[in-house]
């Protein structure tokens, strides 16, 4: 059941990002607001102010996140939920839906090169 919910929410997020212009999606989406409120202080523009090589750019995500190449969204969700090293866990701060939205947003922005 949880997997079906994840797939459904991910499909909705992808449709939003595909059919809304990229500028509007970044400016207006709930995912962008969640990212800006919770992530941008360390990851402004997809960078990383604490550990410069561990950015949110596609190449860094592929290198540093386990299972990124085989299951990219789930790898980002896991990182957001559980944190690692200097990154805090957000599973008690963000809802499951918010985590899915921000993971889809990070994935989409990484694919576009931030």
mmCIF file of C-alpha atoms in Angstrom:
data_model
loop_
_atom_site.group_PDB
_atom_site.id
_atom_site.type_symbol
_atom_site.label_atom_id
_atom_site.label_comp_id
_atom_site.label_asym_id
_atom_site.label_seq_id
_atom_site.Cartn_x
_atom_site.Cartn_y
_atom_site.Cartn_z
ATOM 1 C CA UNK A 1 0.000 0.000 0.000
ATOM 2 C CA UNK A 2 2.803 2.410 0.911
ATOM 3 C CA UNK A 3 4.573 1.645 -2.388
ATOM 4 C CA UNK A 4 1.393 2.416 -4.332
ATOM 5 C CA UNK A 5 1.026 5.728 -2.517
ATOM 6 C CA UNK A 6 4.651 6.556 -3.299
ATOM 7 C CA UNK A 7 4.210 5.700 -6.999
ATOM 8 C CA UNK A 8 0.991 7.716 -7.198
ATOM 9 C CA UNK A 9 2.520 10.795 -5.555
ATOM 10 C CA UNK A 10 5.674 10.509 -7.631
ATOM 11 C CA UNK A 11 3.616 10.289 -10.840
ATOM 12 C CA UNK A 12 1.684 13.422 -9.857
ATOM 13 C CA UNK A 13 4.922 15.275 -9.083
ATOM 14 C CA UNK A 14 6.409 14.272 -12.437
ATOM 15 C CA UNK A 15 3.298 15.363 -14.310
ATOM 16 C CA UNK A 16 3.402 18.729 -12.595
ATOM 17 C CA UNK A 17 7.057 19.223 -13.486
ATOM 18 C CA UNK A 18 6.572 18.041 -17.076
ATOM 19 C CA UNK A 19 3.493 20.077 -17.956
ATOM 20 C CA UNK A 20 4.190 23.302 -16.080
ATOM 21 C CA UNK A 21 6.970 25.453 -17.456
ATOM 22 C CA UNK A 22 10.205 24.941 -15.499
ATOM 23 C CA UNK A 23 10.259 28.554 -14.297
ATOM 24 C CA UNK A 24 6.716 28.306 -12.954
ATOM 25 C CA UNK A 25 7.380 24.900 -11.399
ATOM 26 C CA UNK A 26 10.416 26.197 -9.528
ATOM 27 C CA UNK A 27 8.659 29.396 -8.512
ATOM 28 C CA UNK A 28 5.192 28.154 -7.634
ATOM 29 C CA UNK A 29 5.357 24.522 -6.574
ATOM 30 C CA UNK A 30 4.916 23.325 -3.031
ATOM 31 C CA UNK A 31 8.065 21.275 -3.538
ATOM 32 C CA UNK A 32 10.106 24.408 -4.248
ATOM 33 C CA UNK A 33 8.659 26.064 -1.143
ATOM 34 C CA UNK A 34 9.515 23.008 0.977
ATOM 35 C CA UNK A 35 13.049 22.982 -0.441
ATOM 36 C CA UNK A 36 13.519 26.703 0.129
ATOM 37 C CA UNK A 37 12.233 26.475 3.704
ATOM 38 C CA UNK A 38 14.183 23.398 4.747
ATOM 39 C CA UNK A 39 17.076 22.705 2.393
ATOM 40 C CA UNK A 40 18.228 25.873 0.653
ATOM 41 C CA UNK A 41 20.084 27.210 3.687
ATOM 42 C CA UNK A 42 22.714 24.496 3.076
ATOM 43 C CA UNK A 43 21.957 23.578 -0.548
ATOM 44 C CA UNK A 44 21.384 26.936 -2.220
ATOM 45 C CA UNK A 45 21.325 26.488 -5.982
ATOM 46 C CA UNK A 46 22.011 22.778 -5.575
ATOM 47 C CA UNK A 47 25.351 23.432 -3.874
ATOM 48 C CA UNK A 48 26.499 22.520 -0.375
ATOM 49 C CA UNK A 49 27.859 25.155 1.987
ATOM 50 C CA UNK A 50 29.235 22.594 4.464
ATOM 51 C CA UNK A 51 30.904 19.983 2.241
ATOM 52 C CA UNK A 52 31.512 21.514 -1.167
ATOM 53 C CA UNK A 53 31.810 18.259 -3.113
ATOM 54 C CA UNK A 54 28.537 16.807 -1.761
ATOM 55 C CA UNK A 55 26.190 18.941 -3.823
ATOM 56 C CA UNK A 56 22.768 18.109 -5.195
ATOM 57 C CA UNK A 57 24.119 18.032 -8.721
ATOM 58 C CA UNK A 58 23.520 14.801 -10.596
ATOM 59 C CA UNK A 59 27.161 13.679 -10.599
ATOM 60 C CA UNK A 60 27.497 14.151 -6.834
ATOM 61 C CA UNK A 61 24.185 12.394 -6.133
ATOM 62 C CA UNK A 62 25.346 9.449 -8.246
ATOM 63 C CA UNK A 63 28.623 9.319 -6.334
ATOM 64 C CA UNK A 64 27.416 9.827 -2.756
ATOM 65 C CA UNK A 65 23.911 8.345 -2.541
ATOM 66 C CA UNK A 66 23.581 4.581 -2.311
ATOM 67 C CA UNK A 67 21.329 3.105 -5.029
ATOM 68 C CA UNK A 68 21.015 6.472 -6.839
ATOM 69 C CA UNK A 69 21.516 5.011 -10.290
ATOM 70 C CA UNK A 70 19.067 2.155 -9.792
ATOM 71 C CA UNK A 71 16.423 3.975 -7.767
ATOM 72 C CA UNK A 72 17.129 7.697 -7.720
ATOM 73 C CA UNK A 73 13.994 9.041 -6.035
ATOM 74 C CA UNK A 74 14.066 6.434 -3.267
ATOM 75 C CA UNK A 75 17.757 7.196 -2.621
ATOM 76 C CA UNK A 76 16.947 10.891 -2.206
ATOM 77 C CA UNK A 77 13.928 10.101 -0.007
ATOM 78 C CA UNK A 78 16.111 7.905 2.209
ATOM 79 C CA UNK A 79 18.696 10.686 2.561
ATOM 80 C CA UNK A 80 16.065 13.317 3.404
ATOM 81 C CA UNK A 81 14.325 11.043 5.912
ATOM 82 C CA UNK A 82 17.431 9.763 7.685
ATOM 83 C CA UNK A 83 20.115 12.353 7.054
ATOM 84 C CA UNK A 84 23.783 11.423 7.112
ATOM 85 C CA UNK A 85 26.893 13.003 8.586
ATOM 86 C CA UNK A 86 26.294 16.786 8.694
ATOM 87 C CA UNK A 87 22.816 16.509 7.158
ATOM 88 C CA UNK A 88 20.029 16.173 9.717
ATOM 89 C CA UNK A 89 17.131 13.742 9.370
ATOM 90 C CA UNK A 90 13.862 15.351 8.320
ATOM 91 C CA UNK A 91 11.468 12.444 8.958
ATOM 92 C CA UNK A 92 10.200 14.075 12.144
ATOM 93 C CA UNK A 93 10.036 17.569 10.635
ATOM 94 C CA UNK A 94 8.459 16.912 7.220
ATOM 95 C CA UNK A 95 5.477 14.731 6.364
ATOM 96 C CA UNK A 96 5.921 11.722 4.088
ATOM 97 C CA UNK A 97 4.208 13.661 1.286
ATOM 98 C CA UNK A 98 6.532 16.663 1.765
ATOM 99 C CA UNK A 99 9.576 14.386 1.659
ATOM 100 C CA UNK A 100 8.358 12.797 -1.578
ATOM 101 C CA UNK A 101 7.725 16.227 -3.085
ATOM 102 C CA UNK A 102 11.128 17.602 -2.150
ATOM 103 C CA UNK A 103 12.863 14.424 -3.376
ATOM 104 C CA UNK A 104 11.097 14.728 -6.755
ATOM 105 C CA UNK A 105 12.081 18.405 -6.855
ATOM 106 C CA UNK A 106 15.752 17.654 -6.118
ATOM 107 C CA UNK A 107 15.784 14.870 -8.723
ATOM 108 C CA UNK A 108 14.186 17.121 -11.359
ATOM 109 C CA UNK A 109 16.548 20.022 -10.633
ATOM 110 C CA UNK A 110 19.577 17.692 -10.720
ATOM 111 C CA UNK A 111 18.459 16.335 -14.099
ATOM 112 C CA UNK A 112 18.156 19.916 -15.373
ATOM 113 C CA UNK A 113 21.562 20.900 -13.990
ATOM 114 C CA UNK A 114 20.206 23.236 -11.329
#
